Amino acid sequence: MMSAPRLSLRPGEPGDLSFLRSLAPRLVASAPPWRRQDDLLAEYDVLFAAALTDPEPDSAVLIACADGQPVGFTLLYWHPHERGVFVKDLAVSADAEGQGVGRFLLDAVERWGRHQGAVEILLKTSWFNGRARDFYTSLGFREDHVALVLRLEE
């Protein structure tokens, strides 16, 4: 029987850019068919680079490591007017899936948020990503808003 990896947490740094980029396809895999995955991936390139090299105030990139190697991350923002933490992205490598990394990251988000004075954690996931929705529901998240999108032709 394999033992669970020893997980640790650290802040993201510019050298983590290739790791974050390697997980971007997992973030867009459940996008609706009318979204262009290449466009989404290009947007993540820009977002991740900025988050690691020129972060917005009150934002954080947290990296989960198993035995010292990165296996997941979350990108989050503090919204003081709403007293909430917004989880922009959370992804776990395929090899680490099912080993508690997602739960570990959300525990870190909760600690980070409580330190900021948050009263809630907000996140979005694709309607088409039933697995993620089930995971978040199992941790106590409840559906609140429904986002509707009208795609304008470019």
Short mmCIF file of N, CA and C in Angstrom, two decimals:
data_model
loop_
_atom_site.label_atom_id
_atom_site.label_comp_id
_atom_site.label_asym_id
_atom_site.label_seq_id
_atom_site.Cartn_x
_atom_site.Cartn_y
_atom_site.Cartn_z
N MET A 1 0.84 -1.17 0.00
CA MET A 1 0.00 0.00 0.00
C MET A 1 0.89 1.24 0.00
N MET A 2 0.59 2.20 -0.91
CA MET A 2 1.36 3.44 -0.98
C MET A 2 0.93 4.37 0.14
N SER A 3 1.88 5.06 0.73
CA SER A 3 1.53 6.03 1.75
C SER A 3 1.21 7.36 1.07
N ALA A 4 0.37 8.15 1.73
CA ALA A 4 0.02 9.46 1.21
C ALA A 4 1.26 10.34 1.21
N PRO A 5 1.40 11.19 0.21
CA PRO A 5 2.57 12.06 0.18
C PRO A 5 2.53 13.07 1.32
N ARG A 6 3.69 13.50 1.73
CA ARG A 6 3.79 14.55 2.74
C ARG A 6 3.63 15.88 2.03
N LEU A 7 2.57 16.60 2.35
CA LEU A 7 2.27 17.85 1.66
C LEU A 7 2.80 19.05 2.43
N SER A 8 3.28 20.02 1.67
CA SER A 8 3.71 21.29 2.24
C SER A 8 3.19 22.40 1.34
N LEU A 9 3.24 23.60 1.84
CA LEU A 9 2.70 24.75 1.12
C LEU A 9 3.75 25.84 1.09
N ARG A 10 3.82 26.52 -0.03
CA ARG A 10 4.72 27.66 -0.14
C ARG A 10 4.12 28.67 -1.10
N PRO A 11 4.56 29.92 -1.01
CA PRO A 11 4.08 30.92 -1.96
C PRO A 11 4.65 30.67 -3.35
N GLY A 12 3.89 31.03 -4.36
CA GLY A 12 4.38 30.93 -5.72
C GLY A 12 5.48 31.94 -5.97
N GLU A 13 6.36 31.59 -6.90
CA GLU A 13 7.46 32.48 -7.28
C GLU A 13 7.62 32.41 -8.80
N PRO A 14 8.32 33.36 -9.40
CA PRO A 14 8.43 33.38 -10.86
C PRO A 14 8.89 32.06 -11.47
N GLY A 15 9.73 31.32 -10.80
CA GLY A 15 10.19 30.03 -11.32
C GLY A 15 9.11 28.97 -11.42
N ASP A 16 7.92 29.24 -10.86
CA ASP A 16 6.81 28.29 -10.93
C ASP A 16 5.96 28.44 -12.19
N LEU A 17 6.32 29.39 -13.03
CA LEU A 17 5.49 29.67 -14.20
C LEU A 17 5.29 28.43 -15.08
N SER A 18 6.32 27.68 -15.35
CA SER A 18 6.16 26.50 -16.21
C SER A 18 5.27 25.45 -15.54
N PHE A 19 5.33 25.33 -14.22
CA PHE A 19 4.45 24.39 -13.52
C PHE A 19 2.99 24.83 -13.66
N LEU A 20 2.70 26.10 -13.42
CA LEU A 20 1.33 26.58 -13.56
C LEU A 20 0.85 26.37 -15.00
N ARG A 21 1.70 26.72 -15.95
CA ARG A 21 1.32 26.52 -17.36
C ARG A 21 1.04 25.05 -17.66
N SER A 22 1.75 24.14 -17.02
CA SER A 22 1.54 22.71 -17.28
C SER A 22 0.16 22.25 -16.80
N LEU A 23 -0.43 22.98 -15.85
CA LEU A 23 -1.75 22.61 -15.34
C LEU A 23 -2.89 23.34 -16.04
N ALA A 24 -2.57 24.35 -16.83
CA ALA A 24 -3.61 25.12 -17.52
C ALA A 24 -4.52 24.23 -18.37
N PRO A 25 -4.01 23.23 -19.10
CA PRO A 25 -4.94 22.38 -19.87
C PRO A 25 -5.98 21.67 -19.00
N ARG A 26 -5.64 21.38 -17.75
CA ARG A 26 -6.62 20.77 -16.85
C ARG A 26 -7.72 21.78 -16.50
N LEU A 27 -7.36 23.06 -16.45
CA LEU A 27 -8.34 24.10 -16.12
C LEU A 27 -9.33 24.35 -17.26
N VAL A 28 -8.89 24.15 -18.48
CA VAL A 28 -9.77 24.44 -19.62
C VAL A 28 -10.42 23.19 -20.20
N ALA A 29 -10.06 22.02 -19.71
CA ALA A 29 -10.57 20.78 -20.28
C ALA A 29 -12.09 20.67 -20.21
N SER A 30 -12.70 21.25 -19.19
CA SER A 30 -14.15 21.13 -19.05
C SER A 30 -14.89 22.38 -19.54
N ALA A 31 -14.19 23.24 -20.25
CA ALA A 31 -14.84 24.43 -20.80
C ALA A 31 -15.92 24.01 -21.79
N PRO A 32 -16.98 24.80 -21.91
CA PRO A 32 -18.02 24.45 -22.87
C PRO A 32 -17.46 24.42 -24.29
N PRO A 33 -18.09 23.64 -25.15
CA PRO A 33 -17.55 23.47 -26.51
C PRO A 33 -17.45 24.77 -27.30
N TRP A 34 -18.23 25.78 -26.96
CA TRP A 34 -18.18 27.03 -27.71
C TRP A 34 -17.04 27.94 -27.27
N ARG A 35 -16.30 27.56 -26.22
CA ARG A 35 -15.11 28.31 -25.81
C ARG A 35 -13.91 27.77 -26.58
N ARG A 36 -13.04 28.64 -27.03
CA ARG A 36 -11.85 28.21 -27.74
C ARG A 36 -10.74 27.94 -26.73
N GLN A 37 -10.36 26.68 -26.61
CA GLN A 37 -9.36 26.32 -25.60
C GLN A 37 -8.02 27.00 -25.84
N ASP A 38 -7.64 27.19 -27.10
CA ASP A 38 -6.37 27.88 -27.38
C ASP A 38 -6.40 29.31 -26.83
N ASP A 39 -7.54 29.99 -26.98
CA ASP A 39 -7.67 31.34 -26.45
C ASP A 39 -7.59 31.33 -24.92
N LEU A 40 -8.25 30.38 -24.30
CA LEU A 40 -8.23 30.27 -22.84
C LEU A 40 -6.81 30.01 -22.34
N LEU A 41 -6.10 29.13 -23.03
CA LEU A 41 -4.71 28.83 -22.63
C LEU A 41 -3.82 30.06 -22.76
N ALA A 42 -4.02 30.83 -23.82
CA ALA A 42 -3.24 32.05 -24.00
C ALA A 42 -3.54 33.05 -22.88
N GLU A 43 -4.79 33.13 -22.47
CA GLU A 43 -5.15 34.02 -21.36
C GLU A 43 -4.48 33.56 -20.07
N TYR A 44 -4.40 32.26 -19.86
CA TYR A 44 -3.73 31.75 -18.66
C TYR A 44 -2.24 32.07 -18.69
N ASP A 45 -1.61 32.03 -19.84
CA ASP A 45 -0.19 32.40 -19.92
C ASP A 45 0.03 33.80 -19.35
N VAL A 46 -0.81 34.73 -19.77
CA VAL A 46 -0.70 36.12 -19.32
C VAL A 46 -1.04 36.23 -17.83
N LEU A 47 -2.13 35.61 -17.42
CA LEU A 47 -2.57 35.67 -16.03
C LEU A 47 -1.52 35.11 -15.08
N PHE A 48 -1.00 33.93 -15.38
CA PHE A 48 -0.03 33.29 -14.51
C PHE A 48 1.26 34.10 -14.43
N ALA A 49 1.73 34.60 -15.55
CA ALA A 49 2.95 35.40 -15.54
C ALA A 49 2.77 36.63 -14.66
N ALA A 50 1.65 37.30 -14.80
CA ALA A 50 1.40 38.49 -13.98
C ALA A 50 1.26 38.13 -12.51
N ALA A 51 0.55 37.05 -12.21
CA ALA A 51 0.33 36.65 -10.81
C ALA A 51 1.63 36.32 -10.10
N LEU A 52 2.61 35.82 -10.84
CA LEU A 52 3.88 35.42 -10.23
C LEU A 52 4.93 36.53 -10.23
N THR A 53 4.86 37.43 -11.20
CA THR A 53 5.91 38.45 -11.30
C THR A 53 5.45 39.85 -10.92
N ASP A 54 4.17 40.13 -11.06
CA ASP A 54 3.63 41.45 -10.74
C ASP A 54 2.24 41.27 -10.14
N PRO A 55 2.15 40.63 -8.98
CA PRO A 55 0.84 40.28 -8.42
C PRO A 55 0.02 41.50 -8.04
N GLU A 56 -1.29 41.34 -8.16
CA GLU A 56 -2.21 42.37 -7.70
C GLU A 56 -2.13 42.44 -6.18
N PRO A 57 -2.40 43.62 -5.62
CA PRO A 57 -2.46 43.70 -4.16
C PRO A 57 -3.50 42.72 -3.62
N ASP A 58 -3.25 42.18 -2.46
CA ASP A 58 -4.18 41.26 -1.81
C ASP A 58 -4.50 40.03 -2.65
N SER A 59 -3.49 39.53 -3.34
CA SER A 59 -3.64 38.27 -4.09
C SER A 59 -2.53 37.33 -3.64
N ALA A 60 -2.69 36.07 -3.98
CA ALA A 60 -1.66 35.09 -3.62
C ALA A 60 -1.71 33.92 -4.58
N VAL A 61 -0.55 33.36 -4.84
CA VAL A 61 -0.43 32.07 -5.50
C VAL A 61 0.17 31.14 -4.45
N LEU A 62 -0.54 30.07 -4.15
CA LEU A 62 -0.06 29.09 -3.18
C LEU A 62 0.24 27.79 -3.92
N ILE A 63 1.39 27.23 -3.65
CA ILE A 63 1.84 26.00 -4.30
C ILE A 63 1.84 24.87 -3.29
N ALA A 64 1.15 23.80 -3.62
CA ALA A 64 1.19 22.58 -2.80
C ALA A 64 2.30 21.69 -3.34
N CYS A 65 3.13 21.20 -2.43
CA CYS A 65 4.23 20.32 -2.82
C CYS A 65 4.07 18.98 -2.10
N ALA A 66 4.37 17.92 -2.80
CA ALA A 66 4.41 16.58 -2.21
C ALA A 66 5.87 16.16 -2.21
N ASP A 67 6.38 15.92 -1.03
CA ASP A 67 7.78 15.55 -0.88
C ASP A 67 8.69 16.52 -1.62
N GLY A 68 8.34 17.82 -1.54
CA GLY A 68 9.16 18.88 -2.11
C GLY A 68 8.88 19.23 -3.56
N GLN A 69 8.06 18.43 -4.25
CA GLN A 69 7.78 18.68 -5.67
C GLN A 69 6.38 19.30 -5.84
N PRO A 70 6.24 20.36 -6.66
CA PRO A 70 4.92 20.97 -6.86
C PRO A 70 3.92 19.97 -7.45
N VAL A 71 2.73 19.94 -6.86
CA VAL A 71 1.68 19.04 -7.34
C VAL A 71 0.34 19.74 -7.52
N GLY A 72 0.23 20.98 -7.08
CA GLY A 72 -1.01 21.72 -7.23
C GLY A 72 -0.80 23.17 -6.87
N PHE A 73 -1.78 23.99 -7.23
CA PHE A 73 -1.69 25.42 -6.90
C PHE A 73 -3.08 26.00 -6.80
N THR A 74 -3.15 27.15 -6.19
CA THR A 74 -4.35 27.97 -6.22
C THR A 74 -3.93 29.43 -6.38
N LEU A 75 -4.76 30.16 -7.10
CA LEU A 75 -4.60 31.60 -7.30
C LEU A 75 -5.81 32.24 -6.67
N LEU A 76 -5.58 33.13 -5.70
CA LEU A 76 -6.71 33.71 -5.00
C LEU A 76 -6.55 35.20 -4.78
N TYR A 77 -7.70 35.83 -4.54
CA TYR A 77 -7.78 37.27 -4.37
C TYR A 77 -8.63 37.59 -3.15
N TRP A 78 -8.25 38.61 -2.43
CA TRP A 78 -9.02 39.10 -1.29
C TRP A 78 -9.89 40.25 -1.76
N HIS A 79 -11.18 40.17 -1.46
CA HIS A 79 -12.13 41.24 -1.79
C HIS A 79 -12.62 41.86 -0.47
N PRO A 80 -11.96 42.93 -0.01
CA PRO A 80 -12.28 43.48 1.31
C PRO A 80 -13.72 43.99 1.45
N HIS A 81 -14.29 44.54 0.39
CA HIS A 81 -15.65 45.06 0.49
C HIS A 81 -16.67 43.95 0.69
N GLU A 82 -16.37 42.79 0.15
CA GLU A 82 -17.26 41.65 0.30
C GLU A 82 -16.81 40.74 1.44
N ARG A 83 -15.65 41.06 2.01
CA ARG A 83 -15.03 40.23 3.05
C ARG A 83 -14.96 38.78 2.62
N GLY A 84 -14.54 38.59 1.38
CA GLY A 84 -14.45 37.24 0.84
C GLY A 84 -13.15 37.00 0.09
N VAL A 85 -12.78 35.75 0.05
CA VAL A 85 -11.65 35.30 -0.74
C VAL A 85 -12.22 34.68 -2.01
N PHE A 86 -11.72 35.12 -3.15
CA PHE A 86 -12.14 34.55 -4.42
C PHE A 86 -11.04 33.63 -4.93
N VAL A 87 -11.38 32.36 -5.11
CA VAL A 87 -10.44 31.39 -5.66
C VAL A 87 -10.59 31.47 -7.17
N LYS A 88 -9.64 32.10 -7.81
CA LYS A 88 -9.69 32.24 -9.27
C LYS A 88 -9.44 30.90 -9.93
N ASP A 89 -8.43 30.19 -9.44
CA ASP A 89 -8.09 28.89 -10.02
C ASP A 89 -7.54 27.97 -8.95
N LEU A 90 -7.78 26.70 -9.14
CA LEU A 90 -7.21 25.66 -8.30
C LEU A 90 -7.03 24.45 -9.20
N ALA A 91 -5.83 23.92 -9.23
CA ALA A 91 -5.57 22.74 -10.07
C ALA A 91 -4.55 21.84 -9.39
N VAL A 92 -4.73 20.57 -9.66
CA VAL A 92 -3.85 19.53 -9.11
C VAL A 92 -3.34 18.70 -10.29
N SER A 93 -2.09 18.32 -10.25
CA SER A 93 -1.54 17.50 -11.33
C SER A 93 -2.26 16.15 -11.38
N ALA A 94 -2.31 15.57 -12.56
CA ALA A 94 -2.99 14.29 -12.75
C ALA A 94 -2.39 13.21 -11.84
N ASP A 95 -1.08 13.22 -11.67
CA ASP A 95 -0.41 12.21 -10.84
C ASP A 95 -0.79 12.32 -9.37
N ALA A 96 -1.15 13.52 -8.93
CA ALA A 96 -1.47 13.74 -7.51
C ALA A 96 -2.97 13.72 -7.22
N GLU A 97 -3.76 13.57 -8.25
CA GLU A 97 -5.21 13.58 -8.08
C GLU A 97 -5.64 12.46 -7.13
N GLY A 98 -6.59 12.78 -6.27
CA GLY A 98 -7.12 11.79 -5.34
C GLY A 98 -6.27 11.57 -4.10
N GLN A 99 -5.24 12.40 -3.90
CA GLN A 99 -4.34 12.22 -2.76
C GLN A 99 -4.52 13.31 -1.70
N GLY A 100 -5.60 14.08 -1.80
CA GLY A 100 -5.88 15.10 -0.79
C GLY A 100 -5.28 16.46 -1.06
N VAL A 101 -4.70 16.65 -2.24
CA VAL A 101 -4.04 17.92 -2.54
C VAL A 101 -5.05 19.05 -2.67
N GLY A 102 -6.17 18.81 -3.33
CA GLY A 102 -7.20 19.85 -3.47
C GLY A 102 -7.73 20.28 -2.12
N ARG A 103 -8.02 19.33 -1.27
CA ARG A 103 -8.51 19.63 0.09
C ARG A 103 -7.43 20.40 0.87
N PHE A 104 -6.18 19.99 0.73
CA PHE A 104 -5.06 20.66 1.38
C PHE A 104 -4.99 22.13 0.94
N LEU A 105 -5.14 22.37 -0.37
CA LEU A 105 -5.10 23.74 -0.87
C LEU A 105 -6.27 24.56 -0.35
N LEU A 106 -7.46 23.97 -0.32
CA LEU A 106 -8.61 24.72 0.18
C LEU A 106 -8.50 25.01 1.68
N ASP A 107 -7.88 24.12 2.42
CA ASP A 107 -7.61 24.40 3.83
C ASP A 107 -6.67 25.61 3.94
N ALA A 108 -5.68 25.68 3.06
CA ALA A 108 -4.76 26.82 3.06
C ALA A 108 -5.48 28.11 2.67
N VAL A 109 -6.40 28.01 1.71
CA VAL A 109 -7.20 29.18 1.32
C VAL A 109 -8.02 29.66 2.52
N GLU A 110 -8.60 28.73 3.24
CA GLU A 110 -9.40 29.11 4.42
C GLU A 110 -8.54 29.82 5.46
N ARG A 111 -7.35 29.29 5.73
CA ARG A 111 -6.46 29.94 6.69
C ARG A 111 -6.07 31.34 6.21
N TRP A 112 -5.72 31.45 4.93
CA TRP A 112 -5.33 32.73 4.35
C TRP A 112 -6.50 33.72 4.47
N GLY A 113 -7.70 33.25 4.14
CA GLY A 113 -8.87 34.11 4.21
C GLY A 113 -9.20 34.55 5.63
N ARG A 114 -9.14 33.63 6.57
CA ARG A 114 -9.41 34.00 7.97
C ARG A 114 -8.41 35.04 8.46
N HIS A 115 -7.16 34.92 8.02
CA HIS A 115 -6.15 35.90 8.39
C HIS A 115 -6.51 37.29 7.85
N GLN A 116 -7.14 37.33 6.68
CA GLN A 116 -7.55 38.59 6.06
C GLN A 116 -8.83 39.14 6.70
N GLY A 117 -9.57 38.29 7.41
CA GLY A 117 -10.86 38.70 7.97
C GLY A 117 -12.04 38.26 7.12
N ALA A 118 -11.83 37.28 6.28
CA ALA A 118 -12.90 36.82 5.37
C ALA A 118 -14.02 36.14 6.13
N VAL A 119 -15.22 36.27 5.58
CA VAL A 119 -16.38 35.56 6.10
C VAL A 119 -16.84 34.48 5.13
N GLU A 120 -16.27 34.49 3.92
CA GLU A 120 -16.62 33.44 2.97
C GLU A 120 -15.54 33.27 1.91
N ILE A 121 -15.57 32.10 1.30
CA ILE A 121 -14.71 31.77 0.17
C ILE A 121 -15.62 31.57 -1.03
N LEU A 122 -15.28 32.24 -2.11
CA LEU A 122 -16.07 32.14 -3.33
C LEU A 122 -15.21 31.50 -4.42
N LEU A 123 -15.84 30.75 -5.28
CA LEU A 123 -15.13 30.20 -6.43
C LEU A 123 -16.13 29.92 -7.53
N LYS A 124 -15.60 29.76 -8.72
CA LYS A 124 -16.42 29.38 -9.87
C LYS A 124 -15.79 28.14 -10.49
N THR A 125 -16.64 27.31 -11.04
CA THR A 125 -16.17 26.18 -11.81
C THR A 125 -17.13 25.99 -12.98
N SER A 126 -16.67 25.37 -14.01
CA SER A 126 -17.52 25.16 -15.17
C SER A 126 -18.71 24.28 -14.82
N TRP A 127 -19.86 24.64 -15.33
CA TRP A 127 -21.05 23.83 -15.15
C TRP A 127 -20.80 22.42 -15.68
N PHE A 128 -19.96 22.32 -16.67
CA PHE A 128 -19.67 21.05 -17.32
C PHE A 128 -18.68 20.19 -16.53
N ASN A 129 -18.13 20.73 -15.45
CA ASN A 129 -17.16 20.01 -14.64
C ASN A 129 -17.84 19.42 -13.40
N GLY A 130 -18.59 18.37 -13.62
CA GLY A 130 -19.34 17.73 -12.54
C GLY A 130 -18.45 17.21 -11.43
N ARG A 131 -17.28 16.73 -11.79
CA ARG A 131 -16.36 16.20 -10.78
C ARG A 131 -15.93 17.30 -9.81
N ALA A 132 -15.58 18.47 -10.34
CA ALA A 132 -15.18 19.58 -9.47
C ALA A 132 -16.37 20.05 -8.64
N ARG A 133 -17.53 20.15 -9.25
CA ARG A 133 -18.72 20.57 -8.50
C ARG A 133 -19.00 19.62 -7.35
N ASP A 134 -18.89 18.32 -7.61
CA ASP A 134 -19.10 17.33 -6.55
C ASP A 134 -18.06 17.49 -5.44
N PHE A 135 -16.80 17.71 -5.83
CA PHE A 135 -15.73 17.89 -4.86
C PHE A 135 -16.01 19.08 -3.95
N TYR A 136 -16.32 20.23 -4.55
CA TYR A 136 -16.57 21.43 -3.75
C TYR A 136 -17.80 21.26 -2.86
N THR A 137 -18.84 20.63 -3.38
CA THR A 137 -20.03 20.37 -2.58
C THR A 137 -19.70 19.48 -1.38
N SER A 138 -18.84 18.49 -1.59
CA SER A 138 -18.47 17.59 -0.49
C SER A 138 -17.72 18.33 0.62
N LEU A 139 -17.14 19.48 0.31
CA LEU A 139 -16.42 20.28 1.30
C LEU A 139 -17.29 21.36 1.93
N GLY A 140 -18.56 21.38 1.56
CA GLY A 140 -19.49 22.34 2.16
C GLY A 140 -19.84 23.55 1.32
N PHE A 141 -19.27 23.67 0.13
CA PHE A 141 -19.64 24.77 -0.75
C PHE A 141 -21.07 24.57 -1.24
N ARG A 142 -21.79 25.67 -1.40
CA ARG A 142 -23.15 25.61 -1.91
C ARG A 142 -23.28 26.52 -3.13
N GLU A 143 -24.12 26.10 -4.06
CA GLU A 143 -24.35 26.93 -5.24
C GLU A 143 -25.06 28.21 -4.83
N ASP A 144 -24.62 29.31 -5.42
CA ASP A 144 -25.15 30.61 -5.04
C ASP A 144 -25.64 31.38 -6.27
N HIS A 145 -24.78 31.57 -7.24
CA HIS A 145 -25.11 32.33 -8.45
C HIS A 145 -25.05 31.41 -9.66
N VAL A 146 -25.74 31.79 -10.68
CA VAL A 146 -25.62 31.12 -11.97
C VAL A 146 -25.13 32.16 -12.95
N ALA A 147 -24.05 31.86 -13.64
CA ALA A 147 -23.51 32.78 -14.64
C ALA A 147 -24.02 32.37 -16.01
N LEU A 148 -24.60 33.30 -16.71
CA LEU A 148 -25.07 33.07 -18.07
C LEU A 148 -24.18 33.88 -19.00
N VAL A 149 -23.85 33.31 -20.13
CA VAL A 149 -22.92 33.96 -21.05
C VAL A 149 -23.56 34.04 -22.43
N LEU A 150 -23.49 35.22 -23.02
CA LEU A 150 -23.88 35.40 -24.42
C LEU A 150 -22.60 35.71 -25.17
N ARG A 151 -22.18 34.83 -26.02
CA ARG A 151 -20.94 34.98 -26.76
C ARG A 151 -21.16 35.93 -27.94
N LEU A 152 -20.40 36.99 -28.02
CA LEU A 152 -20.46 37.93 -29.13
C LEU A 152 -19.41 37.53 -30.15
N GLU A 153 -19.81 37.43 -31.37
CA GLU A 153 -18.87 37.05 -32.43
C GLU A 153 -17.82 38.13 -32.59
N GLU A 154 -16.61 37.71 -32.81
CA GLU A 154 -15.50 38.65 -32.96
C GLU A 154 -15.29 39.00 -34.40
#
